[in-house]
PDB file of C-alpha atoms in Angstrom:
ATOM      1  CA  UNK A 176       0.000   0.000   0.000  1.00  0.00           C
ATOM      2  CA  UNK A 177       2.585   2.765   0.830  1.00  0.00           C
ATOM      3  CA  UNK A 178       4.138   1.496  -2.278  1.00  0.00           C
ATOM      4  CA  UNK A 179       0.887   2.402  -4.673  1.00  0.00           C
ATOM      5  CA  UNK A 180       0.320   5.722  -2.585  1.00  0.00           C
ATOM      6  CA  UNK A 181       3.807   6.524  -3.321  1.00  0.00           C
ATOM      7  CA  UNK A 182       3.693   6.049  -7.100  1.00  0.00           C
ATOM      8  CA  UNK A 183       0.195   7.627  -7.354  1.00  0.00           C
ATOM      9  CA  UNK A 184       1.423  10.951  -5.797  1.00  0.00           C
ATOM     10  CA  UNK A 185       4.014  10.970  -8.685  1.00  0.00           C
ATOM     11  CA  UNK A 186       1.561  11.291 -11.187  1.00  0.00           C
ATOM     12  CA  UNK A 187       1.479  14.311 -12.972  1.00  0.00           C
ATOM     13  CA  UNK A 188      -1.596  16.535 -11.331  1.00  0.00           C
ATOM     14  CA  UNK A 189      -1.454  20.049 -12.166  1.00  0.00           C
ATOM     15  CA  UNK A 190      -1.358  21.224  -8.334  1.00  0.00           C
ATOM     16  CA  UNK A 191       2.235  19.943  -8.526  1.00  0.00           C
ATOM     17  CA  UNK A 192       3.184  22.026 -11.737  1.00  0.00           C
ATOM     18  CA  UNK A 193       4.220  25.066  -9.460  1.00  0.00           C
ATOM     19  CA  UNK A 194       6.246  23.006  -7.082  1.00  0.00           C
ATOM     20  CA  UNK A 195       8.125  21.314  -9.577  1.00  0.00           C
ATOM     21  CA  UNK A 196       8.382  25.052 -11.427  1.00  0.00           C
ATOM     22  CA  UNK A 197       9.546  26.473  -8.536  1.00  0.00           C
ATOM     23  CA  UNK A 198      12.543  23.620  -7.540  1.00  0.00           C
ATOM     24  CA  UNK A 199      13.563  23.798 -10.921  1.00  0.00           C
ATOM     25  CA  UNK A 200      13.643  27.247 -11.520  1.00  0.00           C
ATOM     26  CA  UNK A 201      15.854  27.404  -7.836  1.00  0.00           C
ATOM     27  CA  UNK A 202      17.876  24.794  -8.558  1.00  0.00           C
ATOM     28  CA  UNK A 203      19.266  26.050 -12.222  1.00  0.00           C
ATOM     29  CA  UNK A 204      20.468  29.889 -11.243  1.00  0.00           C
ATOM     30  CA  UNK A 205      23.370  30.560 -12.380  1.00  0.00           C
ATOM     31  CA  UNK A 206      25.613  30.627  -9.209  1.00  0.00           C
ATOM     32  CA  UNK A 207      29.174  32.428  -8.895  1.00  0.00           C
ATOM     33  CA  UNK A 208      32.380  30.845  -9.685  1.00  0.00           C
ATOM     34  CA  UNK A 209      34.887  30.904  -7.138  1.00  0.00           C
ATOM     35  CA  UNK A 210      37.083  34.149  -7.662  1.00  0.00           C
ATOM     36  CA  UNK A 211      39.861  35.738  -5.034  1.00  0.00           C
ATOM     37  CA  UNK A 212      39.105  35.547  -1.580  1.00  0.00           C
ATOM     38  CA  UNK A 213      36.047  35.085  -1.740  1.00  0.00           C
ATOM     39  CA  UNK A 214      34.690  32.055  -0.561  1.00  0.00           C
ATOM     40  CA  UNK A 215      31.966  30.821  -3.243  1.00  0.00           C
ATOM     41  CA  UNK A 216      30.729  28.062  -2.184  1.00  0.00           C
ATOM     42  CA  UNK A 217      30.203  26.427   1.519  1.00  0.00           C
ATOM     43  CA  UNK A 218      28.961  23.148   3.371  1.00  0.00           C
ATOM     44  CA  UNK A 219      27.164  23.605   6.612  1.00  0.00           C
ATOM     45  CA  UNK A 220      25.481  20.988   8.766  1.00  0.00           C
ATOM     46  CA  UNK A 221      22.625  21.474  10.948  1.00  0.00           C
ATOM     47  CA  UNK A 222      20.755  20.000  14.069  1.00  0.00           C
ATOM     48  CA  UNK A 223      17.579  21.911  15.744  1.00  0.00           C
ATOM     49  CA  UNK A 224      14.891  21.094  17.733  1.00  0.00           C
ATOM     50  CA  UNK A 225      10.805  21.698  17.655  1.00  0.00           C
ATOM     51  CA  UNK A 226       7.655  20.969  18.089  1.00  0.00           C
ATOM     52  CA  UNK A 227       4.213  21.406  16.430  1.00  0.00           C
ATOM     53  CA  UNK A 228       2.558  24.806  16.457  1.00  0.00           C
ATOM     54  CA  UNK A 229      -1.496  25.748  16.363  1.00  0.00           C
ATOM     55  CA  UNK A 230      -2.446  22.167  16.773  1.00  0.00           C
ATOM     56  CA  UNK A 231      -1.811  21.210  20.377  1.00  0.00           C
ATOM     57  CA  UNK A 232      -0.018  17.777  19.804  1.00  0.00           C
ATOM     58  CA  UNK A 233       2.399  18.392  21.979  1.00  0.00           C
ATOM     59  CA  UNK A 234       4.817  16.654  19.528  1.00  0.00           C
ATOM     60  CA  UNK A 235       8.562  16.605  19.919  1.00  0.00           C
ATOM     61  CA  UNK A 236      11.052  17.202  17.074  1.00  0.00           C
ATOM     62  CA  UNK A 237      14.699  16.798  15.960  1.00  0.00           C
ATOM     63  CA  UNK A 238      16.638  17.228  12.619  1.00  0.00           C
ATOM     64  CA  UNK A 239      19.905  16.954  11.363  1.00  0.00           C
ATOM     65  CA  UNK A 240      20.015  19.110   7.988  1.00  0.00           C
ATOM     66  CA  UNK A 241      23.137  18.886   6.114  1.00  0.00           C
ATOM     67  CA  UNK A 242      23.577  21.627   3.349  1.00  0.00           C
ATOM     68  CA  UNK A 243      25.950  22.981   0.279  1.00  0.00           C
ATOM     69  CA  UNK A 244      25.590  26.756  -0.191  1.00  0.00           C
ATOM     70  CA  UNK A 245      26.524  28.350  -3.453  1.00  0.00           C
ATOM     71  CA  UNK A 246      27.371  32.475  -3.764  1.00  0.00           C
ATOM     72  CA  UNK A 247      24.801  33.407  -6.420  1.00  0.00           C
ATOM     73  CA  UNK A 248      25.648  36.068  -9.297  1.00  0.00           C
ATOM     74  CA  UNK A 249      26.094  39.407  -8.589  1.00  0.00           C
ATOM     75  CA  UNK A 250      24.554  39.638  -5.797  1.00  0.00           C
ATOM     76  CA  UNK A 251      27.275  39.494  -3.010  1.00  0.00           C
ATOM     77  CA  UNK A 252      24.466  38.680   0.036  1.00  0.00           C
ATOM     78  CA  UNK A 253      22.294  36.474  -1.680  1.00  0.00           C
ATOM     79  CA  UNK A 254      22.897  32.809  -1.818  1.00  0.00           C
ATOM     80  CA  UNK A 255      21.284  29.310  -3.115  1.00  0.00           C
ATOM     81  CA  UNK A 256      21.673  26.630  -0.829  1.00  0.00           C
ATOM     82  CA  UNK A 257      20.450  23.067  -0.642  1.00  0.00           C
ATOM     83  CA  UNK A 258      19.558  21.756   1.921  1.00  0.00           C
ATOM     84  CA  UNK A 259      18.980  17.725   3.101  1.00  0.00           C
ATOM     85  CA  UNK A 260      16.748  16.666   6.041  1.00  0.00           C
ATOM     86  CA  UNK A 261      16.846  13.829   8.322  1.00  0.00           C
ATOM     87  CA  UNK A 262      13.607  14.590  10.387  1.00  0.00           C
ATOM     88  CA  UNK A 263      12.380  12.787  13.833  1.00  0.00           C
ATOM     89  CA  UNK A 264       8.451  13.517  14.906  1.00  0.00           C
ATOM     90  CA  UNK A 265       7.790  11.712  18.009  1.00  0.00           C
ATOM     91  CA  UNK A 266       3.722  12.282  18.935  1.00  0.00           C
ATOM     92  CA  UNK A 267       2.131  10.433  21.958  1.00  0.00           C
ATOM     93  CA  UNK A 268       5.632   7.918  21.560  1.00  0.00           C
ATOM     94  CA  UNK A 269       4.563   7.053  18.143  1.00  0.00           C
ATOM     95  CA  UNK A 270       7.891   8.366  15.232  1.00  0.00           C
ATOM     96  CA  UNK A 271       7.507   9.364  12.438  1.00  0.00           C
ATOM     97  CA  UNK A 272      10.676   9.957  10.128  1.00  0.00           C
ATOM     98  CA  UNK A 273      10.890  12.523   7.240  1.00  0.00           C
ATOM     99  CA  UNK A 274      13.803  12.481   4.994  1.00  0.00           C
ATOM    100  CA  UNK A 275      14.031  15.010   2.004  1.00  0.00           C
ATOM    101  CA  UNK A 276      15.953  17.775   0.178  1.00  0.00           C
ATOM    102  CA  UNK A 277      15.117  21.340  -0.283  1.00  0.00           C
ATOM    103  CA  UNK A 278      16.246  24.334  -2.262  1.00  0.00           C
ATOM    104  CA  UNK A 279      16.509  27.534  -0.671  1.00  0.00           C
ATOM    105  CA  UNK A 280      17.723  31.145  -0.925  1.00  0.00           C
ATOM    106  CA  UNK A 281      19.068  32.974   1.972  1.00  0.00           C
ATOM    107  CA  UNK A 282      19.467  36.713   2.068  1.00  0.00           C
ATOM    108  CA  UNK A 283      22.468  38.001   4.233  1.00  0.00           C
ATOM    109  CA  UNK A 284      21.757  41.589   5.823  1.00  0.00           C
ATOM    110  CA  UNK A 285      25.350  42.548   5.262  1.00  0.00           C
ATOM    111  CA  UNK A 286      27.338  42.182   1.882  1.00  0.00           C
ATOM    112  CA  UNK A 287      30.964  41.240   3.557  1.00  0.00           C
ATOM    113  CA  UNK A 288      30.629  37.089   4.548  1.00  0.00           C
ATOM    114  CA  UNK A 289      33.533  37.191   6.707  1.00  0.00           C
ATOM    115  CA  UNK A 290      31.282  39.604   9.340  1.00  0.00           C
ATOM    116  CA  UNK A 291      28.306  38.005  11.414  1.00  0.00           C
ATOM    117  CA  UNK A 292      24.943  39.786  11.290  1.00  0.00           C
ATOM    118  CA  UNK A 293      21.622  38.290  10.385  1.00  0.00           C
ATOM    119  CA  UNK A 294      19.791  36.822   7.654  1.00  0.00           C
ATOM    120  CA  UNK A 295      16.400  35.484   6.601  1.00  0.00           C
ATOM    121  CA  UNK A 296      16.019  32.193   4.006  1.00  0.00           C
ATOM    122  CA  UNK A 297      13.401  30.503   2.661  1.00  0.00           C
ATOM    123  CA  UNK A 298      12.504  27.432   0.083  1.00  0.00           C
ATOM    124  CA  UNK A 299      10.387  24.712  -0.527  1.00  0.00           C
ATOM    125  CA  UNK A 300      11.363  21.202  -0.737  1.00  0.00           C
ATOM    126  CA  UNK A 301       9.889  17.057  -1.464  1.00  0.00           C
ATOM    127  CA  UNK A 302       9.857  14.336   1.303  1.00  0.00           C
ATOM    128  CA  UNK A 303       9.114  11.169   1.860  1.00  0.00           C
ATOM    129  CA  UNK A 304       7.787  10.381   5.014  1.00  0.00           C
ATOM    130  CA  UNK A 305       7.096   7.183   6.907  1.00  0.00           C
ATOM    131  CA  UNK A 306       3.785   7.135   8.831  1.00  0.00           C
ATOM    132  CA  UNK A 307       0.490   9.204   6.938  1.00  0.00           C
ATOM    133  CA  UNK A 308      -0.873  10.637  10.681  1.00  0.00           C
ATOM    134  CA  UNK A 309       1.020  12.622  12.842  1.00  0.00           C
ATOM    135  CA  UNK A 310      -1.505  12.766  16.262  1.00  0.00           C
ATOM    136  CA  UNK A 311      -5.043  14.196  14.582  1.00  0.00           C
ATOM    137  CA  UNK A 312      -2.649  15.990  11.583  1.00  0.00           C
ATOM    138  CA  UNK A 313      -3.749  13.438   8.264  1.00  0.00           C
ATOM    139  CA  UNK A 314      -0.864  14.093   5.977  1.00  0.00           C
ATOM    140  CA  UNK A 315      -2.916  11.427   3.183  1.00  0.00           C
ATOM    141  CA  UNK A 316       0.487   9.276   1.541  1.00  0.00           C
ATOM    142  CA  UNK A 317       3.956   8.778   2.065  1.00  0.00           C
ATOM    143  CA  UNK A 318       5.123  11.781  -0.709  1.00  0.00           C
ATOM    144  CA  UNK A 319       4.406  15.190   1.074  1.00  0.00           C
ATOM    145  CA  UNK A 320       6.315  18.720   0.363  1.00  0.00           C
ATOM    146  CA  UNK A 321       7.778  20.806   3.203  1.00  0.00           C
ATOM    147  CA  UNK A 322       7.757  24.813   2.851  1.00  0.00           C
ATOM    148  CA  UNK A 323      10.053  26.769   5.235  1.00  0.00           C
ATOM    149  CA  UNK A 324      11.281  30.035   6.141  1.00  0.00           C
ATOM    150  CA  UNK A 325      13.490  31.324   8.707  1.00  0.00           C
ATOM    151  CA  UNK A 326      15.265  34.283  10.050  1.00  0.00           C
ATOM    152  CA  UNK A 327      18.630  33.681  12.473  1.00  0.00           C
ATOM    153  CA  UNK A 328      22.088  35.371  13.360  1.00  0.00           C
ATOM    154  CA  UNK A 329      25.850  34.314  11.842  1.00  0.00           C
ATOM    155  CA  UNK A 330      28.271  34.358  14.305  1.00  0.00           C
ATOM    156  CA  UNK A 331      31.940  33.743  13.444  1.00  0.00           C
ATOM    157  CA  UNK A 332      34.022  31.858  15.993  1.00  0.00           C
ATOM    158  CA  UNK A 333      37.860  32.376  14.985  1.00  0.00           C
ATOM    159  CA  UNK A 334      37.580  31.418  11.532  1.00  0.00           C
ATOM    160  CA  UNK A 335      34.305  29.078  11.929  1.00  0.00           C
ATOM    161  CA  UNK A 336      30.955  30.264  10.624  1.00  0.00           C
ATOM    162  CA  UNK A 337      28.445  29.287  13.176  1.00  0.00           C
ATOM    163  CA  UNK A 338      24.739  30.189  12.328  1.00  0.00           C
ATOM    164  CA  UNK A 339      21.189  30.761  15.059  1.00  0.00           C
ATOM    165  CA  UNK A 340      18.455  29.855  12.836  1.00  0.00           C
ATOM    166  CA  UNK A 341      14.415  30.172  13.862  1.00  0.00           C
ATOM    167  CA  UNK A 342      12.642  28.413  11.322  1.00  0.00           C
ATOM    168  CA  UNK A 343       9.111  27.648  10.054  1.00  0.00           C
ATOM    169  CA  UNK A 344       8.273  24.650   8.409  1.00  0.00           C
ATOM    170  CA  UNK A 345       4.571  23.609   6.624  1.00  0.00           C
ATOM    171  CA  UNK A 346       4.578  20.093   5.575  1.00  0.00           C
ATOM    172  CA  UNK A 347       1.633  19.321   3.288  1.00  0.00           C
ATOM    173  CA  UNK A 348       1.151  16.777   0.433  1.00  0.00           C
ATOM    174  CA  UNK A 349      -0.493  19.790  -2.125  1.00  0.00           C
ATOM    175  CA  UNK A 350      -4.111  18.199  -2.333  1.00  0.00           C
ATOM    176  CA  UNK A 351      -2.085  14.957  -3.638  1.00  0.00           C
ATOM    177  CA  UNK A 352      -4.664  12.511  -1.613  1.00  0.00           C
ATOM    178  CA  UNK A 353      -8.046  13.505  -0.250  1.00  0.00           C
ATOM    179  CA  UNK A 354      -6.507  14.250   3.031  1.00  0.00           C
ATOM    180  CA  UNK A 355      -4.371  17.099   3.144  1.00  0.00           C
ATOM    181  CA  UNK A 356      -4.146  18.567   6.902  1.00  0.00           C
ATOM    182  CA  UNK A 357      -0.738  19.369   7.250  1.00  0.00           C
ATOM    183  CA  UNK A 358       1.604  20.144   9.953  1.00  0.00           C
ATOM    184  CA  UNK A 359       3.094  23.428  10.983  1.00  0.00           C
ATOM    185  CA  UNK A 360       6.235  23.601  13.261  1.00  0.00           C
ATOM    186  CA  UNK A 361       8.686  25.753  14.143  1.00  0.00           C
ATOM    187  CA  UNK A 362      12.385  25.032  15.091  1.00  0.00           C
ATOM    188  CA  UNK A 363      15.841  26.345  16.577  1.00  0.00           C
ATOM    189  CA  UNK A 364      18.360  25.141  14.302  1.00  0.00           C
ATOM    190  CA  UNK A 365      22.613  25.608  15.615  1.00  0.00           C
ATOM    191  CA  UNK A 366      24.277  24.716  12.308  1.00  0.00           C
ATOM    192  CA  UNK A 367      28.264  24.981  11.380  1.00  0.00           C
ATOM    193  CA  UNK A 368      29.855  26.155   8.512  1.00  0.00           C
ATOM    194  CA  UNK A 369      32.951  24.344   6.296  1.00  0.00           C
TER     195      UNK A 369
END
């Protein structure tokens, strides 16, 4: 069964078309070769904890979100960054695990990336995830889509990028199956930069 719902939410449905747009569109920027001292490209890994907001499930959350970020063109505080996540949802000792990828832009409040100061991001991603209820949230199959946004603080220790992150995340499966609840949660993500 989680087989079948899996390759029925692959079928093309035009809900999806703006998704797929989207990731595509993200994912094919032209991005900044490395030039100088400038650093144009990055790998960061993440962990944060959450837990469920507006629903009152009470559910506890961890991730682990590794990441490459790439300098985009011309724009010296913009950058495109992709982003994996290993996600745990534990509701009522029941787990649920997500596992996915997401594009994302984040938009650096200062121009020079050797300074720390803050920053908001934002993207939208795919996931597979491995139970269809999450306490009273009916998520409908195992293929669901995760939108997130953030805002958090770089700090640079020595020579070590270290980022504060608050983040949003909506996962949904975009009217895919008939039920579509979704679950909102918001997170404090302590990643480090390499």
């Amino acid at each position: 069964r989680p087989l079948n719902d899996m390759l029925n939410a692959l079928t093309w449905r035009p809900k999806v078309f703006w998704g797929i747009f989207l990731f595509l569109a993200m994912a094919s920027y032209p991005l900044k070769e490395a030039s100088g001292e400038d650093k144009a490209r990055y790998f960061e890994i993440g962990i944060g904890a959450g837990t469920d907001m507006m629903h009152g499930l009470g559910t506890e959350q961890a991730m682990i979100a590794p990441a490459i970020n790439l300098k985009i063109n011309d724009v010296k505080s913009l950058w495109f960054r992709l982003e994996g996540d290993l996600e745990l949802i534990n509701d009522d000792r029941r787990l649920t695990f997500v596992a996915g990828a997401t594009p994302m832009l984040r938009l650096y409040f200062f121009a020079d990336q050797n300074k720390p100061g803050f920053f908001i991001e934002g993207g939208a991603g795919i996931n597979l995830i491995s139970r269809n209820t999450i306490g009273n949230r009916e998520l409908g199959g195992v293929f669901i889509f995760s939108d997130m946004a953030g805002v958090g603080y770089k700090f640079i220790a020595g020579k070590i990028p270290l980022f504060l992150t608050y983040r949003y995340r909506h996962l949904s499966n975009l009217c895919l199956y008939s039920h579509n609840n979704g679950l909102d949660s918001h997170y404090l993500m302590l990643s480090i930069g390499f």
